[in-house]
């Protein structure tokens, strides 16, 4: 589970770092990228420092499972893992809410969020819960 979470969250961290460096991948332009991954009507991506901040947070979350191994019975480790799971679950659930859908209406973000982004966040949240469950069994 640690490997899967590191790859799954690490890939998203790398994407955010790439965007912070000015990459438009996987889109052809900054405007197309903003429409694909932000979805609130802006034509430009958030500032580089915001992309790097998200990338740093995601990188820490991607490495967290390796810290958890063998330490799950420590209260801080257990609480940290549940916090990370909660962050991903909250993002995943929020993406299906009426308020979210009313705010993030720009395509293709709206469709991609419903089909990919929110379900992926829910999956990652469940993955961190599974990590806890697997470690508690030891």
mmCIF file of C-alpha atoms in Angstrom:
data_model
loop_
_atom_site.group_PDB
_atom_site.id
_atom_site.type_symbol
_atom_site.label_atom_id
_atom_site.label_comp_id
_atom_site.label_asym_id
_atom_site.label_seq_id
_atom_site.Cartn_x
_atom_site.Cartn_y
_atom_site.Cartn_z
ATOM 1 C CA UNK A 1 0.000 0.000 0.000
ATOM 2 C CA UNK A 2 2.882 2.369 0.767
ATOM 3 C CA UNK A 3 4.245 1.961 -2.758
ATOM 4 C CA UNK A 4 0.864 2.629 -4.359
ATOM 5 C CA UNK A 5 0.238 5.730 -2.262
ATOM 6 C CA UNK A 6 3.719 7.084 -2.931
ATOM 7 C CA UNK A 7 3.295 6.630 -6.671
ATOM 8 C CA UNK A 8 -0.293 7.898 -6.740
ATOM 9 C CA UNK A 9 0.268 11.022 -4.653
ATOM 10 C CA UNK A 10 3.838 11.550 -5.863
ATOM 11 C CA UNK A 11 2.685 11.767 -9.482
ATOM 12 C CA UNK A 12 0.254 14.543 -8.584
ATOM 13 C CA UNK A 13 3.034 16.324 -6.659
ATOM 14 C CA UNK A 14 5.278 16.162 -9.721
ATOM 15 C CA UNK A 15 2.496 17.625 -11.887
ATOM 16 C CA UNK A 16 2.065 20.578 -9.527
ATOM 17 C CA UNK A 17 5.829 21.171 -9.481
ATOM 18 C CA UNK A 18 5.897 21.085 -13.298
ATOM 19 C CA UNK A 19 3.084 23.639 -13.412
ATOM 20 C CA UNK A 20 5.006 25.808 -10.956
ATOM 21 C CA UNK A 21 7.938 25.738 -13.383
ATOM 22 C CA UNK A 22 5.685 26.951 -16.185
ATOM 23 C CA UNK A 23 4.797 23.691 -17.917
ATOM 24 C CA UNK A 24 1.365 23.503 -19.541
ATOM 25 C CA UNK A 25 1.383 19.739 -19.840
ATOM 26 C CA UNK A 26 -0.919 18.011 -20.606
ATOM 27 C CA UNK A 27 -2.550 20.970 -22.352
ATOM 28 C CA UNK A 28 -1.317 23.168 -25.204
ATOM 29 C CA UNK A 29 -1.530 26.513 -23.400
ATOM 30 C CA UNK A 30 -1.755 28.054 -19.956
ATOM 31 C CA UNK A 31 -5.374 29.024 -20.536
ATOM 32 C CA UNK A 32 -6.297 25.477 -21.561
ATOM 33 C CA UNK A 33 -4.498 24.126 -18.493
ATOM 34 C CA UNK A 34 -6.319 26.534 -16.171
ATOM 35 C CA UNK A 35 -9.634 25.475 -17.709
ATOM 36 C CA UNK A 36 -8.676 21.818 -17.187
ATOM 37 C CA UNK A 37 -7.313 21.844 -13.660
ATOM 38 C CA UNK A 38 -8.735 24.956 -11.945
ATOM 39 C CA UNK A 39 -12.169 25.336 -13.501
ATOM 40 C CA UNK A 40 -13.264 28.602 -11.880
ATOM 41 C CA UNK A 41 -13.101 30.759 -15.001
ATOM 42 C CA UNK A 42 -9.562 32.059 -14.684
ATOM 43 C CA UNK A 43 -7.419 32.183 -17.796
ATOM 44 C CA UNK A 44 -4.095 31.829 -16.006
ATOM 45 C CA UNK A 45 -2.723 29.240 -13.656
ATOM 46 C CA UNK A 46 -2.210 30.158 -10.007
ATOM 47 C CA UNK A 47 1.177 31.732 -9.209
ATOM 48 C CA UNK A 48 4.214 29.452 -9.219
ATOM 49 C CA UNK A 49 4.627 29.685 -5.443
ATOM 50 C CA UNK A 50 1.124 28.270 -4.947
ATOM 51 C CA UNK A 51 1.833 25.381 -7.311
ATOM 52 C CA UNK A 52 5.097 24.673 -5.470
ATOM 53 C CA UNK A 53 3.377 24.874 -2.075
ATOM 54 C CA UNK A 54 0.801 22.300 -3.168
ATOM 55 C CA UNK A 55 3.588 20.167 -4.675
ATOM 56 C CA UNK A 56 5.501 20.283 -1.383
ATOM 57 C CA UNK A 57 2.438 19.312 0.655
ATOM 58 C CA UNK A 58 1.662 16.473 -1.741
ATOM 59 C CA UNK A 59 5.282 15.283 -1.688
ATOM 60 C CA UNK A 60 5.144 15.091 2.107
ATOM 61 C CA UNK A 61 1.892 13.123 1.871
ATOM 62 C CA UNK A 62 3.467 10.829 -0.742
ATOM 63 C CA UNK A 63 6.383 10.040 1.578
ATOM 64 C CA UNK A 64 4.258 9.737 4.719
ATOM 65 C CA UNK A 65 3.402 6.030 4.248
ATOM 66 C CA UNK A 66 7.082 5.136 4.639
ATOM 67 C CA UNK A 67 7.180 7.003 7.938
ATOM 68 C CA UNK A 68 4.048 5.190 9.069
ATOM 69 C CA UNK A 69 5.457 1.688 8.592
ATOM 70 C CA UNK A 70 6.155 0.210 12.011
ATOM 71 C CA UNK A 71 5.025 3.373 13.826
ATOM 72 C CA UNK A 72 1.243 3.300 13.437
ATOM 73 C CA UNK A 73 0.699 2.808 17.176
ATOM 74 C CA UNK A 74 2.260 6.205 17.903
ATOM 75 C CA UNK A 75 -0.615 8.677 18.408
ATOM 76 C CA UNK A 76 0.947 11.391 16.223
ATOM 77 C CA UNK A 77 1.513 8.965 13.355
ATOM 78 C CA UNK A 78 -2.026 7.611 13.573
ATOM 79 C CA UNK A 79 -3.491 11.128 13.786
ATOM 80 C CA UNK A 80 -1.346 12.321 10.864
ATOM 81 C CA UNK A 81 -2.446 9.425 8.703
ATOM 82 C CA UNK A 82 -6.107 10.034 9.508
ATOM 83 C CA UNK A 83 -5.620 13.750 8.785
ATOM 84 C CA UNK A 84 -4.162 12.997 5.350
ATOM 85 C CA UNK A 85 -6.958 10.526 4.638
ATOM 86 C CA UNK A 86 -9.468 13.151 5.768
ATOM 87 C CA UNK A 87 -7.999 15.796 3.482
ATOM 88 C CA UNK A 88 -8.305 13.532 0.454
ATOM 89 C CA UNK A 89 -11.769 12.308 1.448
ATOM 90 C CA UNK A 90 -13.001 15.865 2.049
ATOM 91 C CA UNK A 91 -11.686 16.994 -1.352
ATOM 92 C CA UNK A 92 -13.275 13.998 -3.016
ATOM 93 C CA UNK A 93 -16.660 14.495 -1.373
ATOM 94 C CA UNK A 94 -16.603 18.266 -1.890
ATOM 95 C CA UNK A 95 -16.146 17.728 -5.608
ATOM 96 C CA UNK A 96 -19.608 16.157 -5.796
ATOM 97 C CA UNK A 97 -21.387 18.833 -3.741
ATOM 98 C CA UNK A 98 -23.858 21.300 -5.252
ATOM 99 C CA UNK A 99 -21.841 24.257 -3.960
ATOM 100 C CA UNK A 100 -18.658 22.976 -5.639
ATOM 101 C CA UNK A 101 -20.477 22.282 -8.895
ATOM 102 C CA UNK A 102 -21.959 25.790 -8.855
ATOM 103 C CA UNK A 103 -18.527 27.392 -8.378
ATOM 104 C CA UNK A 104 -16.415 25.210 -10.688
ATOM 105 C CA UNK A 105 -18.464 25.243 -13.877
ATOM 106 C CA UNK A 106 -15.781 25.647 -16.550
ATOM 107 C CA UNK A 107 -15.223 22.736 -18.899
ATOM 108 C CA UNK A 108 -13.356 20.479 -19.147
ATOM 109 C CA UNK A 109 -12.659 20.797 -15.395
ATOM 110 C CA UNK A 110 -16.272 20.204 -14.342
ATOM 111 C CA UNK A 111 -16.504 16.916 -16.222
ATOM 112 C CA UNK A 112 -12.983 15.770 -15.336
ATOM 113 C CA UNK A 113 -13.596 16.553 -11.696
ATOM 114 C CA UNK A 114 -16.722 14.412 -11.648
ATOM 115 C CA UNK A 115 -15.136 11.538 -13.593
ATOM 116 C CA UNK A 116 -11.528 11.580 -12.407
ATOM 117 C CA UNK A 117 -10.323 14.155 -9.864
ATOM 118 C CA UNK A 118 -12.879 13.645 -7.081
ATOM 119 C CA UNK A 119 -12.999 9.841 -7.387
ATOM 120 C CA UNK A 120 -9.180 9.783 -7.366
ATOM 121 C CA UNK A 121 -9.109 11.835 -4.173
ATOM 122 C CA UNK A 122 -11.625 9.456 -2.588
ATOM 123 C CA UNK A 123 -9.502 6.492 -3.658
ATOM 124 C CA UNK A 124 -6.393 8.053 -2.123
ATOM 125 C CA UNK A 125 -8.283 8.728 1.112
ATOM 126 C CA UNK A 126 -9.387 5.113 1.250
ATOM 127 C CA UNK A 127 -5.785 4.097 0.540
ATOM 128 C CA UNK A 128 -4.526 5.912 3.629
ATOM 129 C CA UNK A 129 -7.276 4.283 5.696
ATOM 130 C CA UNK A 130 -6.224 0.894 4.286
ATOM 131 C CA UNK A 131 -2.647 1.704 5.222
ATOM 132 C CA UNK A 132 -3.753 2.287 8.819
ATOM 133 C CA UNK A 133 -5.831 -0.897 8.834
ATOM 134 C CA UNK A 134 -2.966 -2.964 7.466
ATOM 135 C CA UNK A 135 -0.500 -1.556 9.969
ATOM 136 C CA UNK A 136 -2.850 -1.987 12.930
ATOM 137 C CA UNK A 137 -3.127 -5.696 12.114
ATOM 138 C CA UNK A 138 0.598 -6.148 12.713
#
